[in-house]
PDB file of C-alpha atoms in Angstrom:
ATOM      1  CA  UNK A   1      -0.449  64.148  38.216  1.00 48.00           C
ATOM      2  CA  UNK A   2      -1.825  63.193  41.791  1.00 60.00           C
ATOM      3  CA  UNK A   3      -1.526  59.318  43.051  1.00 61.00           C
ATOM      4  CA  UNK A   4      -5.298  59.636  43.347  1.00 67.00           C
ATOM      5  CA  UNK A   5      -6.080  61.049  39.623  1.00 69.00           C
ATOM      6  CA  UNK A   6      -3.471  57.987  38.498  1.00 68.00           C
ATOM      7  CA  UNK A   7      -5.757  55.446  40.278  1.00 72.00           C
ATOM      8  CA  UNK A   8      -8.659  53.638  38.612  1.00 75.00           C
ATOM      9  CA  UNK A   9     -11.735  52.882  40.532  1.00 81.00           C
ATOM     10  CA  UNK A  10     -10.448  50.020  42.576  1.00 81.00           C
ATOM     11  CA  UNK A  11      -7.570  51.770  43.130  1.00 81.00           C
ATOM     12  CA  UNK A  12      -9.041  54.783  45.151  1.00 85.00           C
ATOM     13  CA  UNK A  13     -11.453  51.648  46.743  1.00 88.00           C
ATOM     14  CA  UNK A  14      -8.104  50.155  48.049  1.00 87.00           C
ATOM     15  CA  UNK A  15      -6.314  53.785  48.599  1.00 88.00           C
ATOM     16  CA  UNK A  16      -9.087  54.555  51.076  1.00 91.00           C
ATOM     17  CA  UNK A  17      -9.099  50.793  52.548  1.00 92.00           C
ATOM     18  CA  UNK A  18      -5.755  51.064  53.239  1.00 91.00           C
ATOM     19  CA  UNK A  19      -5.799  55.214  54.722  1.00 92.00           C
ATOM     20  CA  UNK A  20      -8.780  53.922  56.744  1.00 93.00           C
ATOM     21  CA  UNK A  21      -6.227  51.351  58.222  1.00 92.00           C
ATOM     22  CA  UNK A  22      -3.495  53.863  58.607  1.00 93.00           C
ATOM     23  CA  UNK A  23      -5.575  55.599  60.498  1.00 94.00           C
ATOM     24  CA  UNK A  24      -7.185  53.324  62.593  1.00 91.00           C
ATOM     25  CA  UNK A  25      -3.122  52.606  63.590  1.00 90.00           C
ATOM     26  CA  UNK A  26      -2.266  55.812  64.542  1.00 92.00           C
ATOM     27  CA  UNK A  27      -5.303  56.738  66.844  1.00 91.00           C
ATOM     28  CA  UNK A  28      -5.692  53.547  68.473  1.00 90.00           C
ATOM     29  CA  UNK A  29      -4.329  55.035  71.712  1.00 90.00           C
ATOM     30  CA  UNK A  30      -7.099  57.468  71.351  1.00 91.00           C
ATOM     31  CA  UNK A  31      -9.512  54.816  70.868  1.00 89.00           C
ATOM     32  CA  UNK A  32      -8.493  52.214  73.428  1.00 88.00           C
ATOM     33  CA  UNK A  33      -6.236  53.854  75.261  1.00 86.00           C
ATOM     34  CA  UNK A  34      -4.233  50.911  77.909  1.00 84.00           C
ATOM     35  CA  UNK A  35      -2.081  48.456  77.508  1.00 86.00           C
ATOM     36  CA  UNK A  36      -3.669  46.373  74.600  1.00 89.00           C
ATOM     37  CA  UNK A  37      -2.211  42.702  76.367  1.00 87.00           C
ATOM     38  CA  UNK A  38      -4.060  43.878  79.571  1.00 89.00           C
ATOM     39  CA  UNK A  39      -6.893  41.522  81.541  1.00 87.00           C
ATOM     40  CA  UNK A  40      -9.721  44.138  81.016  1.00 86.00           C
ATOM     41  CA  UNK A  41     -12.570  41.714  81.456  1.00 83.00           C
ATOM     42  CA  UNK A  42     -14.541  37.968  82.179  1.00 87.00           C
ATOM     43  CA  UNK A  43     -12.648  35.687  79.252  1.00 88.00           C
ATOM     44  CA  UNK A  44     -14.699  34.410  75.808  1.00 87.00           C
ATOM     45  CA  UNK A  45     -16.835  37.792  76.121  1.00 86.00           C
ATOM     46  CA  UNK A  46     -19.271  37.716  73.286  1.00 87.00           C
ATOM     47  CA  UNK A  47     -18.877  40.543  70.603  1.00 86.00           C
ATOM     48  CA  UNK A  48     -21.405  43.233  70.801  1.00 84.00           C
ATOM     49  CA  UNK A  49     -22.660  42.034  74.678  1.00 79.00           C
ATOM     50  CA  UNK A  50     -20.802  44.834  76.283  1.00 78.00           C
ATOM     51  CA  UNK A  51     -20.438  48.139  75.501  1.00 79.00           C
ATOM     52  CA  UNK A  52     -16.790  48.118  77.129  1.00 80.00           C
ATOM     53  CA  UNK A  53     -15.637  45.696  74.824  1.00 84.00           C
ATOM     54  CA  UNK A  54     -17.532  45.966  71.318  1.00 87.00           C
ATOM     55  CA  UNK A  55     -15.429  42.899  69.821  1.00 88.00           C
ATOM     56  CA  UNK A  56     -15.558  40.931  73.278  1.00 87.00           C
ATOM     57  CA  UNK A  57     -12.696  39.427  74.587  1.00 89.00           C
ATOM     58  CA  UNK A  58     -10.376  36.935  74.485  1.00 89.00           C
ATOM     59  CA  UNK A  59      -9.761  33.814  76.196  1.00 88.00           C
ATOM     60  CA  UNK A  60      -7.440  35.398  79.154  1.00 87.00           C
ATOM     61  CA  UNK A  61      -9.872  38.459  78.779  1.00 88.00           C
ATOM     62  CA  UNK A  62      -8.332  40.894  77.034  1.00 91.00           C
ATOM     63  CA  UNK A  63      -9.694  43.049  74.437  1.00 91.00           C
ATOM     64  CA  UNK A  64     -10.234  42.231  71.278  1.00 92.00           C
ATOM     65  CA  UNK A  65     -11.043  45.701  69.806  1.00 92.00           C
ATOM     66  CA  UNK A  66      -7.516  46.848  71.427  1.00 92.00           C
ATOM     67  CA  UNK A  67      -5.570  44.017  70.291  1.00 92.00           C
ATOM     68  CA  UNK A  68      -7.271  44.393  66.694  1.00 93.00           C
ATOM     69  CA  UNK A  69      -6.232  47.739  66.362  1.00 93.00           C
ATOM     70  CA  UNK A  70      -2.564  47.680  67.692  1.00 93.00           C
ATOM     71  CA  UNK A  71      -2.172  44.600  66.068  1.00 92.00           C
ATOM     72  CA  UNK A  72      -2.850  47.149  62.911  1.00 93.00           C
ATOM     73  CA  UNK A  73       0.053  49.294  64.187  1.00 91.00           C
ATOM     74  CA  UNK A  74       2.618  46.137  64.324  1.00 91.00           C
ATOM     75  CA  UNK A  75       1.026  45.023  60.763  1.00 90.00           C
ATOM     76  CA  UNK A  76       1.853  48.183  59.162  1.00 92.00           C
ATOM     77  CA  UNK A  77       4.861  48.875  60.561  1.00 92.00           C
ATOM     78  CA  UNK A  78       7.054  45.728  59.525  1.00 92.00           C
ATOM     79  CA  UNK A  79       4.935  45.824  56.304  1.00 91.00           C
ATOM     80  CA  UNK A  80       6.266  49.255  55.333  1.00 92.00           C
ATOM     81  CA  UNK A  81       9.099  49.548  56.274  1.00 94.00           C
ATOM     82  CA  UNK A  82      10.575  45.957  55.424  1.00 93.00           C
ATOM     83  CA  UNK A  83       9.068  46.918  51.717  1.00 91.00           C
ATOM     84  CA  UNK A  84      11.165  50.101  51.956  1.00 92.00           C
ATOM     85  CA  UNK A  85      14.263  47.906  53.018  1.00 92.00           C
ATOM     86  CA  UNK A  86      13.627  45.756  50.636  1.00 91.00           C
ATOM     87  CA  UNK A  87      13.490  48.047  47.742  1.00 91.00           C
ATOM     88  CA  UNK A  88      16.352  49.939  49.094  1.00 91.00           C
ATOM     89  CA  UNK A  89      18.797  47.020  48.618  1.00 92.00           C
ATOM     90  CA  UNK A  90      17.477  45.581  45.652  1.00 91.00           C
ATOM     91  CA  UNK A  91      17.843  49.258  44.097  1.00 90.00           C
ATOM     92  CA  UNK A  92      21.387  49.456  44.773  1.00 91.00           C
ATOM     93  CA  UNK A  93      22.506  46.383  44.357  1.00 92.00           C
ATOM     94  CA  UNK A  94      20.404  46.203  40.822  1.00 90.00           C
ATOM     95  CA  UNK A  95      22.319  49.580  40.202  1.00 90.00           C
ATOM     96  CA  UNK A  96      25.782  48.546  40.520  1.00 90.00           C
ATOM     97  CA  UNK A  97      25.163  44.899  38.692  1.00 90.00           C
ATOM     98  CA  UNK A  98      23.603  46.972  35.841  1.00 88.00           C
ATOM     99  CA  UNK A  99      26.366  49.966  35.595  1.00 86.00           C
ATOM    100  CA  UNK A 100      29.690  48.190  36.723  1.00 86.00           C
ATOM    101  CA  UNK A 101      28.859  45.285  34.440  1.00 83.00           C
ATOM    102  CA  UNK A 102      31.497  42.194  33.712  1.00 86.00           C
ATOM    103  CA  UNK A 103      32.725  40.534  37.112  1.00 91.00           C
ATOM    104  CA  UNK A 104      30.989  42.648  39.551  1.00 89.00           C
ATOM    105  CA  UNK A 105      27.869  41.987  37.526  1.00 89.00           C
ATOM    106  CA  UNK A 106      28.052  37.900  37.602  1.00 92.00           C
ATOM    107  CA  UNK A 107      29.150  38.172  41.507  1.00 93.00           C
ATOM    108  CA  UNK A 108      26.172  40.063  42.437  1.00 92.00           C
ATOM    109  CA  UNK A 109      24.055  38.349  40.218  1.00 92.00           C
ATOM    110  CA  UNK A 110      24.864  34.911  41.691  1.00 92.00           C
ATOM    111  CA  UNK A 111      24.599  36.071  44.890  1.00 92.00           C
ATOM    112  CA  UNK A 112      20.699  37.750  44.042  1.00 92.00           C
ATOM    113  CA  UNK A 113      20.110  33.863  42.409  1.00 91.00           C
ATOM    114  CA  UNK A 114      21.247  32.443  45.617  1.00 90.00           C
ATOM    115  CA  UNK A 115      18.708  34.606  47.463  1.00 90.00           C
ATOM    116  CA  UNK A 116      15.940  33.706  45.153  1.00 88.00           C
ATOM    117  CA  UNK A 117      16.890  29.914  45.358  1.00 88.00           C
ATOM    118  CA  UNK A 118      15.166  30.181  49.249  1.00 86.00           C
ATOM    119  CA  UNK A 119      11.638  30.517  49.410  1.00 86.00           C
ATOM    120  CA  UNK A 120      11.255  34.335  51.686  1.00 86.00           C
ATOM    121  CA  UNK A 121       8.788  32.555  54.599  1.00 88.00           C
ATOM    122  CA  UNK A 122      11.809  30.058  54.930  1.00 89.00           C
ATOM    123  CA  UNK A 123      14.212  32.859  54.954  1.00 89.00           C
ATOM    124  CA  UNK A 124      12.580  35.048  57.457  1.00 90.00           C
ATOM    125  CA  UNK A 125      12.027  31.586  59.419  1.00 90.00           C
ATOM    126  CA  UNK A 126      15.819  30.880  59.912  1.00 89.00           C
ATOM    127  CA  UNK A 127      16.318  34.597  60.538  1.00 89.00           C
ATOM    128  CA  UNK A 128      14.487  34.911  63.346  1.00 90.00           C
ATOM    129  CA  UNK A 129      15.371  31.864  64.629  1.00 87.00           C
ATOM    130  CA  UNK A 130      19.389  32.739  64.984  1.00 88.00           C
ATOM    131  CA  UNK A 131      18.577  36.591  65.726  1.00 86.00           C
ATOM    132  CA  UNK A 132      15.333  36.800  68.071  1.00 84.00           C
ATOM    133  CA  UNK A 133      11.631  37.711  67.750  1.00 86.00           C
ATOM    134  CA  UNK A 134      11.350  41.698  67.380  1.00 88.00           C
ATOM    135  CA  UNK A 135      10.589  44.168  65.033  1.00 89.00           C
ATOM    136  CA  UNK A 136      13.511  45.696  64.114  1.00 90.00           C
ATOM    137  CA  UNK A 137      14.224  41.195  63.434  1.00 91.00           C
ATOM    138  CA  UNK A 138      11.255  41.140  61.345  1.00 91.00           C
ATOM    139  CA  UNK A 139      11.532  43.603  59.198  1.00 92.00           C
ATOM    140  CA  UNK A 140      15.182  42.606  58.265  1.00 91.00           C
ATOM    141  CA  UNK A 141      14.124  39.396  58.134  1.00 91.00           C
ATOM    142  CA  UNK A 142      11.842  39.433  55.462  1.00 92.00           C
ATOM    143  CA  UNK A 143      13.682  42.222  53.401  1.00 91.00           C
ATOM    144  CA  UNK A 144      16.020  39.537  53.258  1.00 88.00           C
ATOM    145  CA  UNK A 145      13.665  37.314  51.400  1.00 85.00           C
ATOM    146  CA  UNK A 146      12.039  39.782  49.007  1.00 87.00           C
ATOM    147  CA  UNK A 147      14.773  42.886  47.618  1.00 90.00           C
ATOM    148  CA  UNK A 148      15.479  39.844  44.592  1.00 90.00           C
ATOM    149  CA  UNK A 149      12.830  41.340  42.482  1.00 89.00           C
ATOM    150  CA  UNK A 150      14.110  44.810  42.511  1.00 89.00           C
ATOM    151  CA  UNK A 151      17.354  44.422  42.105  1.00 90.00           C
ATOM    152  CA  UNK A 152      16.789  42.187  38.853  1.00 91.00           C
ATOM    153  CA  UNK A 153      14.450  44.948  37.763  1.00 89.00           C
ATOM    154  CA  UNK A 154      16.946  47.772  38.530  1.00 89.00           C
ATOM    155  CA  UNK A 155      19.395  45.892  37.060  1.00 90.00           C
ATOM    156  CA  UNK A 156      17.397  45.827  33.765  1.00 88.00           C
ATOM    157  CA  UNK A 157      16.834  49.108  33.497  1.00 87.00           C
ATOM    158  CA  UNK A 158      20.731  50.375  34.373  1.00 88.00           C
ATOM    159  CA  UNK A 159      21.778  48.160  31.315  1.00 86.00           C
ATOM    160  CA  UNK A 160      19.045  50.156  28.751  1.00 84.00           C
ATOM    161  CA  UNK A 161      19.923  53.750  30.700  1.00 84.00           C
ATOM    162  CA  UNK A 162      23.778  53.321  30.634  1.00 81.00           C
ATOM    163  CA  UNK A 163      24.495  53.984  27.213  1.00 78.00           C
ATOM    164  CA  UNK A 164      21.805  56.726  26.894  1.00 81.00           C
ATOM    165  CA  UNK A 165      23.126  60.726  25.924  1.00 80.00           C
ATOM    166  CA  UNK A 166      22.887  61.837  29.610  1.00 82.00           C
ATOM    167  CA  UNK A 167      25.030  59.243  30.734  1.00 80.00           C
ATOM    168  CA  UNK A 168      27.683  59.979  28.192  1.00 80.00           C
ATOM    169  CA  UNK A 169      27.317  63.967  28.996  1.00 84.00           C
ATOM    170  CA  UNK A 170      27.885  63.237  32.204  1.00 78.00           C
ATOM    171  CA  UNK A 171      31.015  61.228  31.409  1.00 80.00           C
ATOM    172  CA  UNK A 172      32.422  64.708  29.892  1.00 79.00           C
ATOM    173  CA  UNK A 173      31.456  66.686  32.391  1.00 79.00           C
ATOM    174  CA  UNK A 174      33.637  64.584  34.609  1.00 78.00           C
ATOM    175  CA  UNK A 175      31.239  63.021  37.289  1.00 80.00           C
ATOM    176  CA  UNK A 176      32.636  59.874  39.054  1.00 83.00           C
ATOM    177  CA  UNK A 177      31.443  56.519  37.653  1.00 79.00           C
ATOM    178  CA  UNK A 178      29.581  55.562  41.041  1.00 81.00           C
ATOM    179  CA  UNK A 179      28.489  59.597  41.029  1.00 83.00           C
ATOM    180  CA  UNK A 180      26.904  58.531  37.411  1.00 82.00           C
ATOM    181  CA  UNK A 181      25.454  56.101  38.638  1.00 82.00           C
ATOM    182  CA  UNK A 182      23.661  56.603  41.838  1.00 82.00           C
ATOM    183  CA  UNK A 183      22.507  60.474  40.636  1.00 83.00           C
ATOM    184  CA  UNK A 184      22.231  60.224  36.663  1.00 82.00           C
ATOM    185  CA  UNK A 185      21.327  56.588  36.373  1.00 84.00           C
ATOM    186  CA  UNK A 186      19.653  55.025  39.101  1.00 82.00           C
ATOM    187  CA  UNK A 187      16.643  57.758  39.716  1.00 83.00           C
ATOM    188  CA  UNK A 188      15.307  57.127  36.414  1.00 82.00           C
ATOM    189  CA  UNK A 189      15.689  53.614  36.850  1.00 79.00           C
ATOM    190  CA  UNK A 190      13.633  53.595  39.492  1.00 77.00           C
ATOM    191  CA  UNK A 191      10.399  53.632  38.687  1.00 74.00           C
ATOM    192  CA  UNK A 192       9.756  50.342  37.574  1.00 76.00           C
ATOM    193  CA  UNK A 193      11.143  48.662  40.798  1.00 76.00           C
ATOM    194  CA  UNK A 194       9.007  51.318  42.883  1.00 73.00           C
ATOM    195  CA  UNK A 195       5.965  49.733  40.993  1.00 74.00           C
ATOM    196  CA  UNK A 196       6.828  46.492  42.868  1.00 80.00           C
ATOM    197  CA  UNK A 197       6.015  48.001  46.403  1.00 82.00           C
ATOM    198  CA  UNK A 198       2.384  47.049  46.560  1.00 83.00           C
ATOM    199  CA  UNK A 199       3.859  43.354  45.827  1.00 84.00           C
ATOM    200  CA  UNK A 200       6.079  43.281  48.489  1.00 86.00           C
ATOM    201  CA  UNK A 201       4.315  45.214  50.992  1.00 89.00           C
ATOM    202  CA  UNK A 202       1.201  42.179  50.590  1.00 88.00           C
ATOM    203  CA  UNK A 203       4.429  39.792  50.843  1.00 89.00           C
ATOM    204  CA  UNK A 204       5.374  41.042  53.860  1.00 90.00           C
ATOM    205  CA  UNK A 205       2.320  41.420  55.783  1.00 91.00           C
ATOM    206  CA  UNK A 206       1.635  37.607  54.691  1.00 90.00           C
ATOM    207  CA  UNK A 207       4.960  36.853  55.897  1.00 91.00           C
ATOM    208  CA  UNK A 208       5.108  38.993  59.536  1.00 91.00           C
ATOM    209  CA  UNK A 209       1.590  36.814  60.264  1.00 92.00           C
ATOM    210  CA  UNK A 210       2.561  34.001  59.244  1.00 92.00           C
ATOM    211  CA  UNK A 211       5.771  33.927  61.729  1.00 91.00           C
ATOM    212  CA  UNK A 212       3.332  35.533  64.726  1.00 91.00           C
ATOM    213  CA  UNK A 213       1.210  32.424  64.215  1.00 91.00           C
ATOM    214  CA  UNK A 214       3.926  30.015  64.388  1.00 89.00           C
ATOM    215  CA  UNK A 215       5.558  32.491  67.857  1.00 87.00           C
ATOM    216  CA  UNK A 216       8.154  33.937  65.921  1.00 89.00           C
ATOM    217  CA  UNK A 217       6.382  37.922  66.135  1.00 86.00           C
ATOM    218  CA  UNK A 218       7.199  39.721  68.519  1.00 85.00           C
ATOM    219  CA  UNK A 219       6.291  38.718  72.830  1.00 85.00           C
ATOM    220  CA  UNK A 220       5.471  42.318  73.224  1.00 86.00           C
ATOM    221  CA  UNK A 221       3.495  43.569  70.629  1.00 88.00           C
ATOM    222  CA  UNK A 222      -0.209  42.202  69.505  1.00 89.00           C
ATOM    223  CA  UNK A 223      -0.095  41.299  66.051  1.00 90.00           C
ATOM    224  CA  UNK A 224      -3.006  39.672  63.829  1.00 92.00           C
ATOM    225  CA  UNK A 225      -0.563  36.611  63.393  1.00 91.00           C
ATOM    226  CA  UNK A 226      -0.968  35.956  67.202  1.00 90.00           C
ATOM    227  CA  UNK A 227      -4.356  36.675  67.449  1.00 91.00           C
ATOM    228  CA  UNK A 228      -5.329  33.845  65.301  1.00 92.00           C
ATOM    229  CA  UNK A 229      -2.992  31.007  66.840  1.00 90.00           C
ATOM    230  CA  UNK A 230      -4.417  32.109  70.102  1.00 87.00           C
ATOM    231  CA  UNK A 231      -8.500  32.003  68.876  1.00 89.00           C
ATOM    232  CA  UNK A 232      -7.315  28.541  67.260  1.00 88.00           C
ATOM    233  CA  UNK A 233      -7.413  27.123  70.587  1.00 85.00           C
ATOM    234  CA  UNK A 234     -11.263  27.695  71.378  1.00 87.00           C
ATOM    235  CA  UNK A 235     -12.248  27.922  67.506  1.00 84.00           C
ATOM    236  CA  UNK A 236     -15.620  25.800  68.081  1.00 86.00           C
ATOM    237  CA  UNK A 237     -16.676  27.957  71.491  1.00 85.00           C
ATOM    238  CA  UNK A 238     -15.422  31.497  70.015  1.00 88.00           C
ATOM    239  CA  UNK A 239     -14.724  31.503  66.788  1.00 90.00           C
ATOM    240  CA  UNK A 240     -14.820  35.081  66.422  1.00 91.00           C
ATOM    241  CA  UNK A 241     -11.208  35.167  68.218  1.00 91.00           C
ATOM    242  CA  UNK A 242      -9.882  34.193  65.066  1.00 91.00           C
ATOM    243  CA  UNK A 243     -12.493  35.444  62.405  1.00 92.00           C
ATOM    244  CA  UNK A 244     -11.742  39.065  63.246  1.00 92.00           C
ATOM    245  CA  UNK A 245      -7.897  39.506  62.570  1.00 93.00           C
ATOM    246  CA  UNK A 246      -8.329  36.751  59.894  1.00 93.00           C
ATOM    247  CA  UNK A 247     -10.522  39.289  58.137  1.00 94.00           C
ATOM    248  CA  UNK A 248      -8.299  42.443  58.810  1.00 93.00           C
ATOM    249  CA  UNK A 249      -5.573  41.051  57.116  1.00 93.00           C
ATOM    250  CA  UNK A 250      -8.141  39.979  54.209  1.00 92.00           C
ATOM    251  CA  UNK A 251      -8.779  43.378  54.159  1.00 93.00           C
ATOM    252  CA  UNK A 252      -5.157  45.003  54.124  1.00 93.00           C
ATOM    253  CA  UNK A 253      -3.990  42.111  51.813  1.00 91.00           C
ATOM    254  CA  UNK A 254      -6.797  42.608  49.007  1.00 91.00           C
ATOM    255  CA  UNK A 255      -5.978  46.997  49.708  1.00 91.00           C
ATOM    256  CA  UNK A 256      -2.681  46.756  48.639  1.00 89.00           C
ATOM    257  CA  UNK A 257      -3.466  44.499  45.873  1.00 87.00           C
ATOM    258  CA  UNK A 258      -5.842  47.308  44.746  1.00 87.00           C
ATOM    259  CA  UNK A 259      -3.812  49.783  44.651  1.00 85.00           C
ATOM    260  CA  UNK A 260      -1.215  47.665  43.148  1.00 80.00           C
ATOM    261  CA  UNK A 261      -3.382  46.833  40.121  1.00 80.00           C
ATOM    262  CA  UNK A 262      -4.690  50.716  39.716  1.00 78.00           C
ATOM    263  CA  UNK A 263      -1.276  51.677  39.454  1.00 72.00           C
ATOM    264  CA  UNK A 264      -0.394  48.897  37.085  1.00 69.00           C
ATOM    265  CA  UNK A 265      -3.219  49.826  34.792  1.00 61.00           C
ATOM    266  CA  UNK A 266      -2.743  53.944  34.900  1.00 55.00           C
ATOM    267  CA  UNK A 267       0.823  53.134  33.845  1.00 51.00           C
ATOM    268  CA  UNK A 268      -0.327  51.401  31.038  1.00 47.00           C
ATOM    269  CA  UNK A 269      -3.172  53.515  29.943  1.00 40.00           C
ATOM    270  CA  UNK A 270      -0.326  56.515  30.223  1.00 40.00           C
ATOM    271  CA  UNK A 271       2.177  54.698  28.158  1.00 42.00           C
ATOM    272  CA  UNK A 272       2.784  56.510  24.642  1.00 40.00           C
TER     273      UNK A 272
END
């Protein structure tokens, strides 16, 4: 069965939110082509007065439209992929706690409750602050402060697969015990910790503007987070500077969450 046919209403409302967003990432070049931190025009021009710059411009005069949709690009990126780092570790790490069991379980286990002791933004915070602002930073970063949840949830399900038929067949047949359980075990025990994506992809796009705000993003790129800390500084002569990203990531927050709860619901509804 297709994602979409699995989605509910408000998940296909979110689905296309969130491809409309995708989108607008990968042809922003197309759209504004330039250098999205370039002077373009007068400073504080008012949205809609030019047809150059539909969204105005900033206080240095750059363009808002441009630095809205590349800001998109950053957004995405370190959301993605830090919820695909994220997931990767917790899965493994959940998989050997679950399948190796006694010592190796209580080490890693300890060392997942150590994690989970530090709130992620705090994390992420002290991250960046030894390693440097970039992206390839970021999205390690906050991986760091949210693969807890899927390793506890792989581990769960590795402790109710290991002692299943398949497992023991495979035992016979003579597969290795970490060949068990990284082939046999751990892509059925996936699926439940793959349900925590949409989670941890909101997380992390909370997160990555959260640290641009504060100047821990990336110098280089244009990111919402940056966007608003910079409209904060004229928010009573152009408020729009910090309305516009603010509602983007309103937007791509409340997408995810969507999709997230569509999801959550199909599984349910297709539950025996």
């Amino acid at each position: 069965m297709s994602v979409w046919r699995r989605l509910n209403l408000e998940g296909r409302a979110g689905l296309v939110l969130l491809l409309a967003l995708v989108l607008m990432a990968l042809l922003a070049p197309w759209i504004v082509p330039g250098d999205p931190l370039a002077i373009v025009g007068e400073p504080l021009a008012r949205p809609f007065a030019s047809q150059a710059h539909w969204l105005g411009t900033d206080r240095l005069g750059r363009d808002v439209l441009s630095e809205l949709l590349y800001g998109t690009r950053t957004t995405l990126l370190v959301a993605f992929f830090s919820a695909a780092a994220a997931l990767v570790i917790g899965s493994l790490v959940g998989t050997l706690a679950g399948f190796l069991g006694g010592i190796a379980d209580a080490v890693l286990m300890r060392i997942t409750e150590a994690f989970q002791t530090v709130p992620g933004f705090l994390l992420a915070l002290a991250t960046i602050s030894v390693t440097g602002p970039s992206v390839p930073t970021l999205i390690l970063a906050i991986s760091l402060g949210t693969w807890t949840q899927a390793a506890r949830v792989t581990r769960a399900e590795v402790l109710s697969l290991r002692e299943r038929d398949f497992v023991a067949a495979a035992r016979t047949l003579g597969m290795r015990p970490l060949e068990i359980a990284f082939r046999e075990i751990l892509p059925n025990a996936f699926g439940p910790a793959a349900s925590l994506a949409a989670i941890s992809v909101a997380a992390a796009i909370l997160i990555e503007a959260a640290l641009s705000f504060l100047g821990f993003g990336d110098p280089n790129r244009v990111t919402w987070g940056s966007m608003i800390a910079e409209g904060r500084t004229v928010l009573r002569a152009a408020p729009y500077l910090s309305i516009v990203p603010g509602l983007a990531l309103v937007v791509t927050v409340l997408s995810v969450h969507l999709i997230g709860r569509g999801l959550s619901r199909s599984e349910r509804f297709l539950q025996p």
